[in-house]
PDB file of C-alpha atoms and ligand atoms in Angstrom:
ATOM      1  CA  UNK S 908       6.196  14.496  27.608  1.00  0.00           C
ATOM      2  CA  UNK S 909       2.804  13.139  28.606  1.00  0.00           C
ATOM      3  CA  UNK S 910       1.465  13.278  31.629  1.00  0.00           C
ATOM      4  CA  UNK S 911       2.765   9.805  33.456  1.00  0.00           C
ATOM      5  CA  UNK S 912       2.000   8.789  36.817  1.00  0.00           C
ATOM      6  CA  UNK S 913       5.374   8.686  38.641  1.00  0.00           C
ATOM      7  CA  UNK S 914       5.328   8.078  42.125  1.00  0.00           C
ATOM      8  CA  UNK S 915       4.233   4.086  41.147  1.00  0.00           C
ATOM      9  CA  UNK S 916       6.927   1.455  40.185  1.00  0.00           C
ATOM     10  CA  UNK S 917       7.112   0.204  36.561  1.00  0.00           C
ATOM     11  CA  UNK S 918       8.445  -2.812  35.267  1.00  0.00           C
ATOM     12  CA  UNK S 919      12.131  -1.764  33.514  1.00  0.00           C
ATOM     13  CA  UNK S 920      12.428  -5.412  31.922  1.00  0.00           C
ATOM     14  CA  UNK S 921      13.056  -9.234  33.011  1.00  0.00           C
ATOM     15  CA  UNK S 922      15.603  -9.702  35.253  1.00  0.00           C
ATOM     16  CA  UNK S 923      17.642 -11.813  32.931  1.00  0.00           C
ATOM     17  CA  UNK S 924      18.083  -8.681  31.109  1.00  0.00           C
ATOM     18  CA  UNK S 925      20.480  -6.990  33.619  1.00  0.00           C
ATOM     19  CA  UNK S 926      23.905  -8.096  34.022  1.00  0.00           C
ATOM     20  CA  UNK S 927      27.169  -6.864  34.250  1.00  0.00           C
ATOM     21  CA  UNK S 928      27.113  -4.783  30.660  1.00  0.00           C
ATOM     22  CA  UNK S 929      25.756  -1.274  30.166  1.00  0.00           C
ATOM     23  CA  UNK S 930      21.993  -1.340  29.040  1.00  0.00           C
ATOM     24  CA  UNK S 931      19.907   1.394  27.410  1.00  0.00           C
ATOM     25  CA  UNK S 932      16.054   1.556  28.366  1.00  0.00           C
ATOM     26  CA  UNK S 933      12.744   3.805  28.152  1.00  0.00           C
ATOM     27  CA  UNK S 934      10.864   4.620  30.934  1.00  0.00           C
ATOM     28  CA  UNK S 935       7.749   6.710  30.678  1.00  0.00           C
ATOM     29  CA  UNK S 936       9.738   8.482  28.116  1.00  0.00           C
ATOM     30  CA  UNK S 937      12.979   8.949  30.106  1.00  0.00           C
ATOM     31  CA  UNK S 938      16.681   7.247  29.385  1.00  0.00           C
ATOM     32  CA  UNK S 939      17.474   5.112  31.527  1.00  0.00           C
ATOM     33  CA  UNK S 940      20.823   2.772  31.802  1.00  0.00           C
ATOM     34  CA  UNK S 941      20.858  -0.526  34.187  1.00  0.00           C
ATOM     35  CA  UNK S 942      23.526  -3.001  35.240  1.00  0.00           C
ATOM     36  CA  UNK S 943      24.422  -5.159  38.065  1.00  0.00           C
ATOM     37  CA  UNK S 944      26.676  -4.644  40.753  1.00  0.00           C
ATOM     38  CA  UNK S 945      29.208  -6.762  41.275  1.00  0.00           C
ATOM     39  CA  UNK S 946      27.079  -7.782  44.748  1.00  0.00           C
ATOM     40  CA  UNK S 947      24.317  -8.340  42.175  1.00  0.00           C
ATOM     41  CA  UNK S 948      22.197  -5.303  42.851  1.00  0.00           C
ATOM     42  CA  UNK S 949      20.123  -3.420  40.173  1.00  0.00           C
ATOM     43  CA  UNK S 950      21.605  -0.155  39.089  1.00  0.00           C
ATOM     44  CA  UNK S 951      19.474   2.509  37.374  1.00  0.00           C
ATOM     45  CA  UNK S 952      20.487   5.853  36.657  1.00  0.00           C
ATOM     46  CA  UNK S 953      19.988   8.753  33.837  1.00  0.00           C
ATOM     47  CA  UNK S 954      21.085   8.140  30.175  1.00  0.00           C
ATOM     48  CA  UNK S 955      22.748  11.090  29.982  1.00  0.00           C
ATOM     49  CA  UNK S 956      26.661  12.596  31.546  1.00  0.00           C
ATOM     50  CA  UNK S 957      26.138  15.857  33.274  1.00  0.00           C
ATOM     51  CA  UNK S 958      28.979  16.796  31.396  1.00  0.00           C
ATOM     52  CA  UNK S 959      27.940  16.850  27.428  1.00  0.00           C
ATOM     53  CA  UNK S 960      24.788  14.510  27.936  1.00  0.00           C
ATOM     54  CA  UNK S 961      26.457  11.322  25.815  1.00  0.00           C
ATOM     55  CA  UNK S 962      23.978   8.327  26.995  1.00  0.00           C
ATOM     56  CA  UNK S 963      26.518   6.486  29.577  1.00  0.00           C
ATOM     57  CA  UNK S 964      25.243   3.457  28.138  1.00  0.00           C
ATOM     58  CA  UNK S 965      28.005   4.032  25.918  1.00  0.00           C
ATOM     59  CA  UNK S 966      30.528   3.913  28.275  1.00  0.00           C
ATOM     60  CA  UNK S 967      32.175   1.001  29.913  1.00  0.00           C
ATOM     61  CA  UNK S 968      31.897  -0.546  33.731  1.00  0.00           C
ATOM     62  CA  UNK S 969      34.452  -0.215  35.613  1.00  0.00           C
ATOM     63  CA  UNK S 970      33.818  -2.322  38.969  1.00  0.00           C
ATOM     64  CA  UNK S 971      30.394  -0.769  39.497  1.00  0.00           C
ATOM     65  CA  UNK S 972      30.899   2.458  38.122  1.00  0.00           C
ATOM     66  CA  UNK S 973      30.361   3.876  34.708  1.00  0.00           C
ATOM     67  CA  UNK S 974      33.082   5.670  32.567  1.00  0.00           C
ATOM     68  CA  UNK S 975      31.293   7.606  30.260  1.00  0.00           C
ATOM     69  CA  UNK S 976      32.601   7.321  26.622  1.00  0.00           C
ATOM     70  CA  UNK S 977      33.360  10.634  25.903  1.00  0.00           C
ATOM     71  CA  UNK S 978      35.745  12.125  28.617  1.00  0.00           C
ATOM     72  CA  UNK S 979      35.921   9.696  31.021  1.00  0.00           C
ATOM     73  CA  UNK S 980      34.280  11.130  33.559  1.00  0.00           C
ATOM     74  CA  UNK S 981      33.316   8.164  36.014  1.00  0.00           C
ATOM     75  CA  UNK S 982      30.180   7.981  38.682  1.00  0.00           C
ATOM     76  CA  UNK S 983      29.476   5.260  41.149  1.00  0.00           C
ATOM     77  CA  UNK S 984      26.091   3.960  41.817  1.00  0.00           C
ATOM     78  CA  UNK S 985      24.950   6.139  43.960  1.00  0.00           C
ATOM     79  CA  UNK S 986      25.409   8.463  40.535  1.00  0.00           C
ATOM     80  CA  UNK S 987      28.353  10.616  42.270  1.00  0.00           C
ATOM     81  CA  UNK S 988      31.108  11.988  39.846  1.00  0.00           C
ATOM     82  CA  UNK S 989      34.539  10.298  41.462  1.00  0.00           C
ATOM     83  CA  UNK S 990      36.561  10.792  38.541  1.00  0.00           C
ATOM     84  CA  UNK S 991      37.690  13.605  35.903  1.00  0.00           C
ATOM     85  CA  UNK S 992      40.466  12.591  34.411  1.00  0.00           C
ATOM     86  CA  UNK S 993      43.074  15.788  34.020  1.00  0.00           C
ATOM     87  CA  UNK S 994      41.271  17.434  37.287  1.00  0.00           C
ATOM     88  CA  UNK S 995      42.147  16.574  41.153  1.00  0.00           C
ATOM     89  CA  UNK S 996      38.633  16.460  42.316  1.00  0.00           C
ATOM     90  CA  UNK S 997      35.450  16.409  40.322  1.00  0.00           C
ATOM     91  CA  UNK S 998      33.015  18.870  40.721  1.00  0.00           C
ATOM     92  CA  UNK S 999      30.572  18.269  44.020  1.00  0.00           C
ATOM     93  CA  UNK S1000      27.216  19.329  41.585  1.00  0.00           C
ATOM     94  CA  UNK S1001      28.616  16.309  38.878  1.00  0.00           C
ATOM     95  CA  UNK S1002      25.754  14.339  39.717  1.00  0.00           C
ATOM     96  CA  UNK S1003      23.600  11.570  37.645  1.00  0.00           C
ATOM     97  CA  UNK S1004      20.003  10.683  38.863  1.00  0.00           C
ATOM     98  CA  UNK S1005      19.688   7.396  39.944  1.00  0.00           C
ATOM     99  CA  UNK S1006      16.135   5.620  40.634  1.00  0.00           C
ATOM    100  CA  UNK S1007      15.073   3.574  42.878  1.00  0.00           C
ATOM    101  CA  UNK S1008      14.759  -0.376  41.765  1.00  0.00           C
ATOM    102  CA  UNK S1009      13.285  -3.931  42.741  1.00  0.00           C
ATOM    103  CA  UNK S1010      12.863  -7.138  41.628  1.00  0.00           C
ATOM    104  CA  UNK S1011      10.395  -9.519  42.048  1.00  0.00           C
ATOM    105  CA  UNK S1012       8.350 -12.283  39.849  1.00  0.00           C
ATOM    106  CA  UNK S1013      11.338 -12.313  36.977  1.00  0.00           C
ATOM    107  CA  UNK S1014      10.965  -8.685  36.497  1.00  0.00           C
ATOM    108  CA  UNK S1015      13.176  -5.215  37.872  1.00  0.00           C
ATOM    109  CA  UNK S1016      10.714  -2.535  38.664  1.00  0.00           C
ATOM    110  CA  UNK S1017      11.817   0.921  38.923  1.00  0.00           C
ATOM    111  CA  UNK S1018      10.471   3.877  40.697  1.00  0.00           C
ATOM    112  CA  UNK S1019      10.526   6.760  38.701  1.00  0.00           C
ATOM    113  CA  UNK S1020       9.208   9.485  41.018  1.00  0.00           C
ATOM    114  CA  UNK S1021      10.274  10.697  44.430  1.00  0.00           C
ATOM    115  CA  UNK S1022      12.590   8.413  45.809  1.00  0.00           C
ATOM    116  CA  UNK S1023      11.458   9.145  48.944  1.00  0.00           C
ATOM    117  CA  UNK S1024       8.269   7.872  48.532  1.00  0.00           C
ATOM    118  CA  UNK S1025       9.481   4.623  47.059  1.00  0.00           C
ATOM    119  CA  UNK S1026       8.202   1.835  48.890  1.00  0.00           C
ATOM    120  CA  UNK S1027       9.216  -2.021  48.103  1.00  0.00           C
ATOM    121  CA  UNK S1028       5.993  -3.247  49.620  1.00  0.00           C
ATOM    122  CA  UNK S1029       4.445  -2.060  46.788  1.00  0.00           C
ATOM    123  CA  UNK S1030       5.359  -3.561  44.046  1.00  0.00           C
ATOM    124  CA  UNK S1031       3.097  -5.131  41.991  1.00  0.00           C
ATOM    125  CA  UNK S1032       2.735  -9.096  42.568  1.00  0.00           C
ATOM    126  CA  UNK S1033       0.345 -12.011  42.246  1.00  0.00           C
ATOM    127  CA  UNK S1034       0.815 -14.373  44.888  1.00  0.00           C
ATOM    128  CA  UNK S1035       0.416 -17.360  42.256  1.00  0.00           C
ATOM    129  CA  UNK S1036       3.686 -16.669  40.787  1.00  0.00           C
ATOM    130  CA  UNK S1037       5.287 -17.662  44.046  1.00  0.00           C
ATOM    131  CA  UNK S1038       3.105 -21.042  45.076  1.00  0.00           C
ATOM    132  CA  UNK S1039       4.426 -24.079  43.467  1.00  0.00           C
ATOM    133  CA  UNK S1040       1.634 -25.323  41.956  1.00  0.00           C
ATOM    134  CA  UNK S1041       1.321 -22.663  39.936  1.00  0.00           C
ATOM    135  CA  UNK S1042       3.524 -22.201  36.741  1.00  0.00           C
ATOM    136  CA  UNK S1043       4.644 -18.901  34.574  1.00  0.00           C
ATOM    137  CA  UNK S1044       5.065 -18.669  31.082  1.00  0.00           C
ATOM    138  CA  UNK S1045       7.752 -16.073  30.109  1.00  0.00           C
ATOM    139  CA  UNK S1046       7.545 -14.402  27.239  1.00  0.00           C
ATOM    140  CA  UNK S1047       9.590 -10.945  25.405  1.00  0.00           C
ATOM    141  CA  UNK S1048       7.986  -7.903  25.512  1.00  0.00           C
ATOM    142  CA  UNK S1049       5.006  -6.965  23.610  1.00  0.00           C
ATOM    143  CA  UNK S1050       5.172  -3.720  21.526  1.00  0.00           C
ATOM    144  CA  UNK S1051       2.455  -1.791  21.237  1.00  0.00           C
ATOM    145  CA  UNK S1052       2.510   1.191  18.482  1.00  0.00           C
ATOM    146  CA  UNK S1053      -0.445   2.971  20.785  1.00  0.00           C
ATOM    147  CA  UNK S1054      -1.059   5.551  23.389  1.00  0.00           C
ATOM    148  CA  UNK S1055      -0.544   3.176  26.940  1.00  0.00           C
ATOM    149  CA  UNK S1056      -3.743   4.487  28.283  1.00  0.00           C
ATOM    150  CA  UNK S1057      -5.580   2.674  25.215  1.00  0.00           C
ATOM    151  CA  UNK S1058      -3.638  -0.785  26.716  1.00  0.00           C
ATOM    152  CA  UNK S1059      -4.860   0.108  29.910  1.00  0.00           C
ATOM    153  CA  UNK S1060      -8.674   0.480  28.338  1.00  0.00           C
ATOM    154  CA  UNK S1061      -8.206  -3.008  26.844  1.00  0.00           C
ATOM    155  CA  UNK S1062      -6.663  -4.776  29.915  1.00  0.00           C
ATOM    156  CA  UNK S1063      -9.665  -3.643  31.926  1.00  0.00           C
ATOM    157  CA  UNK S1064     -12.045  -4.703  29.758  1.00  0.00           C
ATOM    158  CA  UNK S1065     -11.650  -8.445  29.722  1.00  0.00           C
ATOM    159  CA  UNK S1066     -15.885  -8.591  28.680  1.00  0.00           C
ATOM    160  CA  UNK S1067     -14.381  -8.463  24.829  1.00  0.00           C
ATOM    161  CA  UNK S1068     -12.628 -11.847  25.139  1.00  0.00           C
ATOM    162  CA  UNK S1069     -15.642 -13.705  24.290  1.00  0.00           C
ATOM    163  CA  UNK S1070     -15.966 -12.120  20.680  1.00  0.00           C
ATOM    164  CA  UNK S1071     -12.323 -10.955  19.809  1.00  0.00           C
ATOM    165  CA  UNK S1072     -10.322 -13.972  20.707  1.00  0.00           C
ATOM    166  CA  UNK S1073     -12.694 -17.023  20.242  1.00  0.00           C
ATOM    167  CA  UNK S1074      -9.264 -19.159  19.218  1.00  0.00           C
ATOM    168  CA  UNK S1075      -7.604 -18.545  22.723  1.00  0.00           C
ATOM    169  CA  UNK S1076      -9.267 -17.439  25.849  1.00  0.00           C
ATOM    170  CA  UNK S1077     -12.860 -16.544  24.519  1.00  0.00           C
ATOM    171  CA  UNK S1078     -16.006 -18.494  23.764  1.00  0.00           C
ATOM    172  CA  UNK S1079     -19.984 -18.415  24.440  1.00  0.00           C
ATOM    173  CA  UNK S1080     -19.147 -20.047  27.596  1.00  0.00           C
ATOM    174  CA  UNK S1081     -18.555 -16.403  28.715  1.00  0.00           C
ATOM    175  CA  UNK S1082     -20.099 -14.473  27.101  1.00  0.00           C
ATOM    176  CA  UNK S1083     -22.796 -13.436  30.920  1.00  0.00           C
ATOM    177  CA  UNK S1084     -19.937 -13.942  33.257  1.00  0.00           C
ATOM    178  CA  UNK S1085     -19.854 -10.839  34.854  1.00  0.00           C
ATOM    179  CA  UNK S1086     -17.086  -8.409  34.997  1.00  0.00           C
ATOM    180  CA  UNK S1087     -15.858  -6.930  38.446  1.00  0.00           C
ATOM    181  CA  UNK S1088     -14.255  -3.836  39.024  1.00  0.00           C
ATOM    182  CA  UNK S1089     -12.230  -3.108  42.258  1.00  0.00           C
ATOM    183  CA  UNK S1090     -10.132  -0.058  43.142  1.00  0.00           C
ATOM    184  CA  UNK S1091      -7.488  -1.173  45.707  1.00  0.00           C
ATOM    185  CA  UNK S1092      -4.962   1.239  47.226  1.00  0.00           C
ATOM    186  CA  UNK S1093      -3.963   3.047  44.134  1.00  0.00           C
ATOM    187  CA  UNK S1094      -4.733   0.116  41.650  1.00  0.00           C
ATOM    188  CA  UNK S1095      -7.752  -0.870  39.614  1.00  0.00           C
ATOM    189  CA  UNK S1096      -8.532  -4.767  39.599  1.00  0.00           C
ATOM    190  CA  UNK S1097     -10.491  -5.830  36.912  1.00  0.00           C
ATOM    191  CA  UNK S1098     -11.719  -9.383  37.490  1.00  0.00           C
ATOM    192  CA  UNK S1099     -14.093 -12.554  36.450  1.00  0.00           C
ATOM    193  CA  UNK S1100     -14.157 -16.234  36.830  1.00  0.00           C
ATOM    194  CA  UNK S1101     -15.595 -18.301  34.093  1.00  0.00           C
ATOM    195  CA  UNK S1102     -15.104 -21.753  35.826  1.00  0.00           C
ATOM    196  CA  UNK S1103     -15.765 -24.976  33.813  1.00  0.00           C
ATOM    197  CA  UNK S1104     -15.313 -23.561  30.734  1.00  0.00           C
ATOM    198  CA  UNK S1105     -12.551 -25.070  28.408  1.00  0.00           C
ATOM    199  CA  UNK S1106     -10.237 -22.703  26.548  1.00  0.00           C
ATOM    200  CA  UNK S1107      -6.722 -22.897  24.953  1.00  0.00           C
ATOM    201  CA  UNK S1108      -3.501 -21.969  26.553  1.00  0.00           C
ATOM    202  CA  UNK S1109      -1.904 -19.978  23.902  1.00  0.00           C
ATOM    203  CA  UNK S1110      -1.013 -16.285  23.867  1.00  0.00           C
ATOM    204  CA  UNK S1111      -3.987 -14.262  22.162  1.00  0.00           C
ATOM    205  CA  UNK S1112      -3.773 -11.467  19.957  1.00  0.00           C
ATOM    206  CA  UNK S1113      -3.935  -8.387  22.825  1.00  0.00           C
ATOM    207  CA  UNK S1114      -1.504 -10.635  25.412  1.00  0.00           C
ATOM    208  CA  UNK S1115      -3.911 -11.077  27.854  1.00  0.00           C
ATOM    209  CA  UNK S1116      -3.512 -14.723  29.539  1.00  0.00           C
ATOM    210  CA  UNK S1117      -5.519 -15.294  31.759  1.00  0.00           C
ATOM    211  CA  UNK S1118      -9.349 -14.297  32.288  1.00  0.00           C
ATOM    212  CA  UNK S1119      -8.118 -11.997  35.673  1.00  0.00           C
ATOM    213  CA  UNK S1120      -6.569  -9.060  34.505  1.00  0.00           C
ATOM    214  CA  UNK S1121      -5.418  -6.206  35.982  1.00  0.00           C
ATOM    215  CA  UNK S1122      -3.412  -3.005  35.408  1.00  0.00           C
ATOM    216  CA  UNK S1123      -2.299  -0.490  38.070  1.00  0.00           C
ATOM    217  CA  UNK S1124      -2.771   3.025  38.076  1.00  0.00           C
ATOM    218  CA  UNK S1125      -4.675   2.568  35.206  1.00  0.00           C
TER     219      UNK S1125
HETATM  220  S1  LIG U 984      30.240  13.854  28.085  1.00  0.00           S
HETATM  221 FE1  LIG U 984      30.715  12.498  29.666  1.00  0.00          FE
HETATM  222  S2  LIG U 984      32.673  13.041  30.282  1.00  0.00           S
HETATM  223 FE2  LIG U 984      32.190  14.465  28.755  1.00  0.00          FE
END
């Protein structure tokens, strides 16, 4: 496994995404299974049954626990085993890891590191997304077939705009603005305005939007 920052949060995917069926996700190369409480809270937990390791996103929700799909043994969100069918009790070490998760701006973040550590106040956000006269597109996610830390070069780099994507958010207009760079509590803002300049609102090629971009723990 690479070496992954882990004590940050990470977007898991859109809120939308999460409901009251069994998902299967990849975090910084880990399994990862998500659903929805009945109360409407955001489960996350291991892919994998203590028992034989079968993914429990191939099990089945029962209230808000998961039956895994192999012997039926069943853990509640908190990851505790309360069920082995055939046995009186389950075994008190029967445990799946569950993360920490959050959502905010459309998205559940999870915190894949110490729990402890895992503070809400620090998920990412841009206050825009919240002010009304601001607007969001929403798009799927964009794959990548690259090492992240070569996304995390580009998205800091926003000086290339003005030769690589002359159709979208690029022209000569911007070619001097200058590029800022600001560490900020554990995050690295990368920043310019280029005011007055016109440019198209479509998505361009790398899926940058906007001509502030930033990227934490980059
Ligand atoms: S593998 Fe899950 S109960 Fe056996």
């Amino acid at each position: 496994m690479n070496d992954y920052v882990l004590n940050t949060w990470y977007p898991l995917t859109w809120s939308r995404n999460v409901g009251r069926a069994l998902t299967a996700h990849t975090v910084v190369e880990q399994q990862v299974v998500a659903y929805r409480t009945e109360g409407g809270n955001v489960i996350a937990m291991e892919d994998a049954c203590p028992h034989r390791l079968l993914p429990l996103s191939m099990g089945k929700l029962k209230g808000d626990a998961i039956e895994c799909g192999y012997h039926g043994m069943t853990y509640d969100c908190s990851g505790k085993c309360i069920r082995v069918p055939g046995q009186k009790s389950p075994p008190p070490n029967a445990i799946v890891k569950t993360y920490p998760t959050h959502e905010n701006m459309g998205l559940v973040w999870i915190w894949m590191g110490d729990p402890a550590l895992a503070d809400v106040g620090k998920v990412f956000d841009l206050p825009q997304y919240h002010d009304p006269k601001w607007s969001a597109v929403e798009g799927d996610a964009l794959e990548i077939k690259a090492n992240y830390l070569s996304l995390a070069d580009n998205l800091c780099d926003p000086a290339h705009v003005s030769f690589v994507h002359l159709t979208t958010l690029g022209n000569a207009a911007s070619e001097d603005i200058p590029v800022h760079n600001e560490e900020q509590d554990g995050k690295l803002v990368t920043w310019r305005w280029i005011i007055d300049a016109l440019f198209r609102s479509s998505r361009c090629g790398c899926g940058s939007r906007s001509s502030r971009e930033s990227m934490r723990d980059a």
